[in-house]
Amino acid sequence: MICKLMLLVSIVTAAPESKMDAAVSDLVMGLDHLTGKTMLKFVDSLADLKLESGESAAIRCEVTSTPSAVIFWEKDGKRVQGSDKLNLFEKITNTGKFVVESGIVSSIFHIPCASSKDSGVYKCIATNGHSTVESTAEIQVDGVDGKCPSTHRTAPKITLQTESRFEMSGNAATLVCRADKKADWTWTFSGEPIKMDDGRHEILPNGDLFIRNISWDDMGDYTCVASNKYGQSEAETFLYPTKKTVA
């Protein structure tokens, strides 16, 4: 296990991206000491959609997964949102421990002002390092394209979030929250701002909340807020620390 961890760290910090992706795919399963069986399935999948030019839409998918999953989107076979990179920071922190890594993750693809260029086949793709699932829908935009307002001077929108997360007490857990543009991030727990100088809580650059050494006291509702000078959006999630398993 130590050898695997050292190899993974060296790859993540030094290797070219293509080599890193292949090596991580081989090693990530070896870092999992899951207390349950692996699984990945859709809770909420895509459906075909017809839009009129100028309409806005938000298409959403949701998966339940063990271990934790990430979601990304493709349109006509090309990546248009999200990443397939797994949460290695948490996996490295929990190396050698039994982990639950179970929960529900959702993602939204926003179409702020539909035009003919938005017509196509969309895929919501989820992966957890053990398996991959995808849901497909066709979006058809009818009507003559009009002038759409710029989205540059707008508030960020949440695109990926943890809906609920189960993890064993004593382990680290990540609550995912991502946006469609650069944002300032804040997190609250049960309505109160979280202190980020306590040595346990950390907001990662992508917006995720990383919590070390979780305990029963950490159970409850968390809210992430993505903001800029034009406004903000927020998402809620629930963390459930489970009883610690002794090897």
Coordinates of C-alpha atoms in Angstrom, one line a residue:
M1 CA 0.0 0.0 0.0
I2 CA 2.8 2.5 0.8
C3 CA 4.4 1.7 -2.5
K4 CA 1.1 2.4 -4.3
L5 CA 0.6 5.6 -2.5
M6 CA 4.2 6.9 -3.2
L7 CA 3.7 6.0 -6.9
L8 CA 0.4 7.8 -7.0
V9 CA 1.8 10.9 -5.4
S10 CA 4.7 11.0 -7.8
I11 CA 2.4 10.6 -10.8
V12 CA 0.0 13.3 -9.7
T13 CA 2.8 15.8 -9.0
A14 CA 5.2 15.1 -11.8
A15 CA 3.7 13.2 -14.7
P16 CA 2.3 14.5 -18.0
E17 CA -1.5 14.5 -17.9
S18 CA -2.0 11.6 -20.4
K19 CA 0.4 9.4 -18.4
M20 CA -1.2 10.5 -15.1
D21 CA -4.7 9.6 -16.3
A22 CA -3.7 6.1 -17.2
A23 CA -1.8 5.4 -14.1
V24 CA -4.5 6.8 -11.8
S25 CA -7.1 4.6 -13.5
D26 CA -5.0 1.6 -12.6
L27 CA -4.2 2.6 -9.0
V28 CA -7.3 4.2 -7.8
M29 CA -9.1 0.9 -7.1
G30 CA -6.3 -0.2 -5.0
L31 CA -6.7 2.7 -2.7
D32 CA -10.4 1.8 -1.9
H33 CA -11.1 -0.3 1.2
L34 CA -14.8 -0.1 0.7
T35 CA -17.2 -1.4 3.4
G36 CA -19.9 -2.0 0.8
K37 CA -20.1 -3.2 -2.8
T38 CA -19.3 -0.9 -5.7
M39 CA -22.4 0.5 -7.5
L40 CA -23.3 3.4 -9.8
K41 CA -26.8 4.1 -11.2
F42 CA -29.0 6.9 -12.2
V43 CA -31.6 8.3 -9.9
D44 CA -32.6 11.0 -12.3
S45 CA -31.7 10.6 -16.0
L46 CA -32.2 12.8 -19.1
A47 CA -35.2 13.1 -21.4
D48 CA -35.5 14.6 -24.9
L49 CA -36.4 18.3 -24.9
K50 CA -37.8 20.8 -27.4
L51 CA -37.1 24.5 -26.9
E52 CA -38.0 27.7 -28.7
S53 CA -35.3 30.0 -29.7
G54 CA -34.5 32.4 -26.8
E55 CA -35.8 30.0 -24.1
S56 CA -33.6 29.0 -21.1
A57 CA -33.3 25.5 -19.8
A58 CA -31.5 23.5 -17.2
I59 CA -31.0 19.8 -17.8
R60 CA -30.2 17.7 -14.8
C61 CA -29.0 14.2 -14.0
E62 CA -28.4 12.5 -10.6
V63 CA -26.6 9.3 -9.6
T64 CA -26.1 7.3 -6.5
S65 CA -22.7 5.8 -6.2
T66 CA -20.2 3.8 -4.2
P67 CA -17.4 5.0 -4.2
S68 CA -18.1 8.7 -4.9
A69 CA -18.7 9.7 -8.5
V70 CA -18.0 12.7 -10.7
I71 CA -20.2 13.8 -13.6
F72 CA -19.4 15.4 -16.9
W73 CA -21.3 16.3 -20.0
E74 CA -20.8 15.8 -23.7
K75 CA -22.6 17.4 -26.7
D76 CA -22.4 15.6 -30.0
G77 CA -19.4 13.6 -28.7
K78 CA -17.4 16.6 -27.4
R79 CA -16.8 17.5 -23.7
V80 CA -18.8 20.7 -22.8
Q81 CA -18.8 20.7 -19.0
G82 CA -17.1 19.0 -16.1
S83 CA -14.2 16.6 -15.5
D84 CA -13.7 12.9 -15.2
K85 CA -11.0 13.4 -12.6
L86 CA -11.7 11.6 -9.3
N87 CA -11.1 13.1 -5.9
L88 CA -7.6 11.8 -5.3
F89 CA -7.0 14.3 -2.4
E90 CA -9.6 12.5 -0.3
K91 CA -8.5 9.0 -1.4
I92 CA -4.9 9.8 -0.4
T93 CA -6.0 11.1 2.9
N94 CA -8.0 8.0 3.6
T95 CA -5.4 5.5 2.4
G96 CA -5.2 2.4 4.5
K97 CA -8.6 3.0 6.1
F98 CA -12.0 1.4 5.6
V99 CA -14.2 3.9 3.7
V100 CA -17.9 4.1 3.0
E101 CA -17.7 6.7 0.1
S102 CA -21.4 6.4 -0.7
G103 CA -23.8 9.1 -1.7
I104 CA -25.7 11.0 -4.3
V105 CA -24.3 13.5 -6.8
S106 CA -26.2 15.7 -9.2
S107 CA -25.2 17.9 -12.1
I108 CA -27.0 20.6 -14.2
F109 CA -26.2 21.8 -17.7
H110 CA -27.5 25.3 -18.2
I111 CA -28.7 26.7 -21.5
P112 CA -29.3 30.4 -20.8
C113 CA -30.6 31.4 -24.2
A114 CA -31.4 28.6 -26.7
S115 CA -30.3 28.9 -30.3
S116 CA -29.8 26.5 -33.2
K117 CA -26.2 25.8 -32.0
D118 CA -27.7 24.3 -28.8
S119 CA -29.5 21.6 -30.8
G120 CA -27.8 18.2 -30.5
V121 CA -27.4 15.0 -28.6
Y122 CA -26.3 15.5 -24.9
K123 CA -24.8 12.9 -22.6
C124 CA -24.6 13.0 -18.9
I125 CA -21.7 10.7 -18.0
A126 CA -20.9 9.6 -14.4
T127 CA -17.8 7.6 -13.3
N128 CA -16.5 6.4 -10.0
G129 CA -13.3 4.7 -11.0
H130 CA -14.9 1.2 -11.1
S131 CA -17.7 1.8 -13.6
T132 CA -19.2 4.4 -15.9
V133 CA -22.8 5.1 -16.8
E134 CA -24.3 7.6 -19.2
S135 CA -27.7 9.0 -20.0
T136 CA -28.6 10.5 -23.4
A137 CA -31.1 13.1 -24.6
E138 CA -31.7 15.0 -27.8
I139 CA -32.4 18.7 -27.5
Q140 CA -34.1 20.4 -30.5
V141 CA -34.3 24.2 -30.7
D142 CA -37.0 25.6 -33.0
G143 CA -37.5 29.1 -34.4
V144 CA -35.3 31.8 -35.7
D145 CA -32.2 32.6 -33.7
G146 CA -32.5 36.0 -31.9
K147 CA -29.9 38.1 -30.1
C148 CA -29.0 36.5 -26.8
P149 CA -27.5 38.6 -23.9
S150 CA -24.0 38.0 -22.8
T151 CA -23.4 35.6 -19.9
H152 CA -20.1 37.2 -18.9
R153 CA -21.6 39.7 -16.5
T154 CA -23.8 37.2 -14.6
A155 CA -23.7 35.4 -11.3
P156 CA -22.2 31.9 -11.3
K157 CA -24.5 28.9 -11.5
I158 CA -23.9 25.6 -9.6
T159 CA -23.2 22.8 -12.1
L160 CA -22.2 19.9 -9.8
Q161 CA -23.0 19.1 -6.2
T162 CA -23.1 16.4 -3.6
E163 CA -26.7 15.8 -2.6
S164 CA -25.9 13.5 0.3
R165 CA -22.7 11.8 1.5
F166 CA -22.1 8.9 3.9
E167 CA -18.6 8.4 5.3
M168 CA -17.1 6.6 8.3
S169 CA -16.3 8.7 11.4
G170 CA -12.6 9.4 11.6
N171 CA -12.2 9.7 7.9
A172 CA -12.0 12.6 5.6
A173 CA -15.0 13.5 3.4
T174 CA -15.5 15.9 0.5
L175 CA -18.7 17.8 -0.2
V176 CA -18.6 18.7 -3.9
C177 CA -19.8 22.1 -5.2
R178 CA -18.7 23.4 -8.6
A179 CA -19.8 26.4 -10.7
D180 CA -19.9 27.3 -14.4
K181 CA -17.4 30.2 -13.9
K182 CA -14.8 31.5 -11.4
A183 CA -16.5 32.3 -8.1
D184 CA -15.8 33.3 -4.5
W185 CA -16.8 30.4 -2.3
T186 CA -18.3 30.2 1.2
W187 CA -19.8 27.3 3.1
T188 CA -22.2 27.2 6.1
F189 CA -23.2 24.3 8.4
S190 CA -26.7 24.4 9.9
G191 CA -26.9 28.0 8.8
E192 CA -23.7 29.2 10.4
P193 CA -20.4 30.1 8.6
I194 CA -17.8 27.4 8.9
K195 CA -14.5 28.4 10.4
M196 CA -11.7 27.6 7.9
D197 CA -8.9 28.0 10.4
D198 CA -9.8 25.1 12.6
G199 CA -7.4 22.7 10.9
R200 CA -10.3 20.4 9.7
H201 CA -12.2 22.4 7.2
E202 CA -10.8 23.6 3.9
I203 CA -12.4 25.0 0.8
L204 CA -10.6 23.6 -2.2
P205 CA -9.9 25.9 -5.3
N206 CA -12.7 24.2 -7.2
G207 CA -15.3 25.1 -4.5
D208 CA -15.5 21.7 -2.8
L209 CA -15.5 21.5 1.0
F210 CA -12.9 19.1 2.4
I211 CA -13.4 17.9 6.0
R212 CA -10.8 15.9 7.9
N213 CA -11.6 13.5 10.7
I214 CA -15.4 13.7 10.6
S215 CA -17.4 12.9 13.6
W216 CA -21.1 12.6 14.6
D217 CA -21.1 16.3 15.4
D218 CA -20.5 17.0 11.7
M219 CA -23.8 15.4 10.7
G220 CA -26.3 17.9 9.2
D221 CA -27.1 20.3 6.4
Y222 CA -24.3 22.1 4.6
T223 CA -24.8 25.0 2.1
C224 CA -22.3 26.1 -0.5
V225 CA -22.5 29.6 -2.0
A226 CA -20.8 30.6 -5.2
S227 CA -20.7 34.4 -5.7
N228 CA -19.2 37.2 -7.8
K229 CA -20.0 40.9 -8.1
Y230 CA -23.1 40.1 -10.2
G231 CA -24.8 37.8 -7.7
Q232 CA -24.7 34.3 -6.2
S233 CA -26.2 30.8 -6.3
E234 CA -26.2 28.2 -3.7
A235 CA -26.7 24.4 -3.2
E236 CA -27.5 22.3 -0.1
T237 CA -26.1 18.9 0.8
F238 CA -26.2 16.5 3.8
L239 CA -23.3 14.7 5.5
Y240 CA -23.9 11.5 7.5
P241 CA -21.0 10.2 9.5
T242 CA -21.4 6.4 10.1
K243 CA -20.1 4.3 12.9
K244 CA -16.4 3.6 12.7
T245 CA -15.5 0.0 11.6
V246 CA -12.6 -1.7 13.4
A247 CA -10.5 -3.9 11.2

